[in-house]
Amino acid sequence: MNGNVGRRRSWATGALLALGGWLVVSPLVLATTRVTAGVVSAVGSGLALAVLAAWARSARNQIPPLAIAMSFGLWLLVAPSLWEFRDGVDAWGLVPIPAWEVTEPTRAAIARAEWNSILAGLLTLALAGWVLVAARRRARPVPGAGSEHPPRVEAPSGQR
């Protein structure tokens, strides 16, 4: 049974590690490098998630890194609203684009950056929350499986 539980933890933290990697490269893949706030949020959160997932995979107690990962999940969920991705579009991006492509592709890039952040936040919350709930269940004693402490054995009278 313990080997099976370890595999479940491993896949979830592995998925968080992969999600962190995705967030780091997503501005390039999704062509959202002109959305400055989105890039900073995605790359910063991705690096943090990758480090936290690696910590959770190697730690005995997964609760601290995954609790911190949940805070990054919340951040990714609300970052498009709080940071106003729309206001952070660079006028002079890394790759110049023709004037006739400025309006519609810019809106599409903003939408991709926002949805990437929201979906990554939801996935982070789901994965980290699932592992935290599983860890809490493992820590709770099973009713009827015996007591937490071994039975006390009284020493014979006169032998103390």
Short mmCIF file of C-alpha atoms in Angstrom, two decimals:
data_model
loop_
_atom_site.label_atom_id
_atom_site.label_comp_id
_atom_site.label_asym_id
_atom_site.label_seq_id
_atom_site.Cartn_x
_atom_site.Cartn_y
_atom_site.Cartn_z
CA MET A 1 0.00 0.00 0.00
CA ASN A 2 2.78 2.47 0.84
CA GLY A 3 4.38 2.04 -2.58
CA ASN A 4 1.09 2.94 -4.24
CA VAL A 5 0.71 6.07 -2.10
CA GLY A 6 4.26 7.13 -3.00
CA ARG A 7 3.47 6.78 -6.71
CA ARG A 8 0.39 8.98 -6.33
CA ARG A 9 2.43 11.66 -4.60
CA SER A 10 5.09 11.33 -7.23
CA TRP A 11 2.76 11.86 -10.19
CA ALA A 12 1.07 14.89 -8.63
CA THR A 13 4.32 16.60 -7.70
CA GLY A 14 5.70 15.60 -11.09
CA ALA A 15 2.70 17.26 -12.71
CA LEU A 16 3.38 20.42 -10.66
CA LEU A 17 6.99 20.32 -11.81
CA ALA A 18 5.86 20.02 -15.44
CA LEU A 19 3.34 22.83 -14.93
CA GLY A 20 6.14 25.04 -13.59
CA GLY A 21 8.19 24.24 -16.69
CA TRP A 22 5.23 25.05 -18.92
CA LEU A 23 4.72 28.41 -17.25
CA VAL A 24 8.37 29.31 -17.85
CA VAL A 25 8.20 28.61 -21.60
CA SER A 26 4.53 29.51 -22.20
CA PRO A 27 5.10 33.18 -23.12
CA LEU A 28 7.27 32.02 -26.02
CA VAL A 29 5.03 29.14 -27.05
CA LEU A 30 1.81 31.18 -26.82
CA ALA A 31 3.43 34.31 -28.32
CA THR A 32 2.49 36.48 -25.36
CA THR A 33 5.90 38.06 -24.78
CA ARG A 34 4.42 41.53 -25.42
CA VAL A 35 2.19 41.19 -22.33
CA THR A 36 4.82 42.20 -19.78
CA ALA A 37 2.79 41.51 -16.64
CA GLY A 38 1.80 38.11 -18.01
CA VAL A 39 5.40 37.19 -18.77
CA VAL A 40 6.64 38.24 -15.35
CA SER A 41 3.81 36.42 -13.61
CA ALA A 42 4.14 33.24 -15.69
CA VAL A 43 7.93 32.95 -15.56
CA GLY A 44 8.22 33.93 -11.89
CA SER A 45 5.43 31.61 -10.80
CA GLY A 46 6.73 28.82 -13.04
CA LEU A 47 10.20 28.97 -11.54
CA ALA A 48 8.75 29.05 -8.03
CA LEU A 49 6.42 26.10 -8.74
CA ALA A 50 9.28 24.06 -10.19
CA VAL A 51 11.41 24.67 -7.09
CA LEU A 52 8.50 23.94 -4.75
CA ALA A 53 7.58 20.75 -6.62
CA ALA A 54 11.19 19.55 -6.49
CA TRP A 55 11.26 20.33 -2.76
CA ALA A 56 7.98 18.42 -2.25
CA ARG A 57 9.30 15.41 -4.20
CA SER A 58 12.42 15.19 -2.05
CA ALA A 59 10.99 16.21 1.33
CA ARG A 60 9.57 13.88 3.90
CA ASN A 61 6.91 16.43 4.81
CA GLN A 62 5.25 17.71 1.64
CA ILE A 63 2.90 20.11 3.42
CA PRO A 64 5.13 23.25 3.58
CA PRO A 65 6.15 23.35 -0.11
CA LEU A 66 2.67 22.48 -1.32
CA ALA A 67 1.01 25.05 0.92
CA ILE A 68 3.31 27.66 -0.61
CA ALA A 69 2.52 26.26 -4.07
CA MET A 70 -1.18 26.81 -3.35
CA SER A 71 -0.46 30.49 -2.73
CA PHE A 72 1.16 30.67 -6.18
CA GLY A 73 -1.91 28.95 -7.59
CA LEU A 74 -4.09 31.64 -6.05
CA TRP A 75 -1.77 34.30 -7.45
CA LEU A 76 -1.99 32.83 -10.96
CA LEU A 77 -5.77 32.75 -10.66
CA VAL A 78 -6.16 36.40 -9.71
CA ALA A 79 -3.10 37.93 -11.42
CA PRO A 80 -4.90 38.84 -14.66
CA SER A 81 -7.42 40.89 -12.67
CA LEU A 82 -5.06 42.39 -10.11
CA TRP A 83 -2.18 43.13 -12.42
CA GLU A 84 -4.30 44.23 -15.37
CA PHE A 85 -2.53 42.32 -18.13
CA ARG A 86 -4.16 44.68 -20.65
CA ASP A 87 -2.24 47.67 -19.32
CA GLY A 88 1.09 45.89 -19.52
CA VAL A 89 1.29 45.43 -23.28
CA ASP A 90 4.59 46.70 -24.58
CA ALA A 91 4.39 49.30 -27.30
CA TRP A 92 7.78 48.13 -28.54
CA GLY A 93 7.95 44.38 -28.15
CA LEU A 94 10.91 42.12 -28.64
CA VAL A 95 9.81 41.39 -32.20
CA PRO A 96 8.39 44.40 -34.09
CA ILE A 97 5.08 43.74 -35.79
CA PRO A 98 3.45 45.71 -38.59
CA ALA A 99 0.97 48.43 -37.63
CA TRP A 100 -1.99 46.61 -39.22
CA GLU A 101 -1.48 43.63 -36.83
CA VAL A 102 -1.39 45.65 -33.63
CA THR A 103 -5.00 45.68 -32.43
CA GLU A 104 -6.47 42.21 -32.99
CA PRO A 105 -3.35 40.10 -32.35
CA THR A 106 -2.63 42.14 -29.21
CA ARG A 107 -6.09 41.36 -27.83
CA ALA A 108 -5.60 37.70 -28.68
CA ALA A 109 -2.19 37.66 -26.94
CA ILE A 110 -3.70 39.25 -23.84
CA ALA A 111 -6.51 36.68 -23.83
CA ARG A 112 -4.00 33.81 -24.19
CA ALA A 113 -1.89 35.19 -21.33
CA GLU A 114 -4.94 35.62 -19.10
CA TRP A 115 -6.36 32.16 -19.80
CA ASN A 116 -2.95 30.55 -19.40
CA SER A 117 -2.61 32.16 -15.97
CA ILE A 118 -6.14 31.26 -14.87
CA LEU A 119 -5.96 27.64 -16.03
CA ALA A 120 -2.48 27.16 -14.56
CA GLY A 121 -3.73 28.61 -11.26
CA LEU A 122 -6.71 26.24 -11.17
CA LEU A 123 -4.50 23.27 -12.02
CA THR A 124 -1.95 24.25 -9.36
CA LEU A 125 -4.66 24.57 -6.72
CA ALA A 126 -6.15 21.22 -7.72
CA LEU A 127 -2.86 19.31 -7.73
CA ALA A 128 -1.39 20.82 -4.57
CA GLY A 129 -4.74 20.62 -2.78
CA TRP A 130 -5.17 16.98 -3.73
CA VAL A 131 -1.74 16.05 -2.35
CA LEU A 132 -2.35 18.07 0.84
CA VAL A 133 -5.70 16.35 1.44
CA ALA A 134 -4.11 12.96 0.80
CA ALA A 135 -1.29 13.78 3.23
CA ARG A 136 -3.79 14.83 5.88
CA ARG A 137 -5.76 11.59 5.43
CA ARG A 138 -2.58 9.55 5.81
CA ALA A 139 -1.71 11.41 9.00
CA ARG A 140 -5.15 10.80 10.57
CA PRO A 141 -5.49 7.50 12.44
CA VAL A 142 -8.00 5.04 11.01
CA PRO A 143 -10.87 4.37 13.45
CA GLY A 144 -10.86 0.80 14.73
CA ALA A 145 -7.34 0.10 13.49
CA GLY A 146 -5.91 0.29 16.99
CA SER A 147 -4.79 3.09 19.19
CA GLU A 148 -2.06 5.54 18.41
CA HIS A 149 -0.04 4.50 21.44
CA PRO A 150 1.02 0.99 22.37
CA PRO A 151 -0.74 -0.41 25.44
CA ARG A 152 0.84 0.46 28.75
CA VAL A 153 2.44 -2.39 30.57
CA GLU A 154 2.44 -1.98 34.32
CA ALA A 155 5.56 -3.05 36.13
CA PRO A 156 4.99 -5.64 38.88
CA SER A 157 4.63 -4.08 42.31
CA GLY A 158 7.95 -3.76 43.99
CA GLN A 159 9.95 -3.28 40.76
CA ARG A 160 10.18 0.41 40.14
#
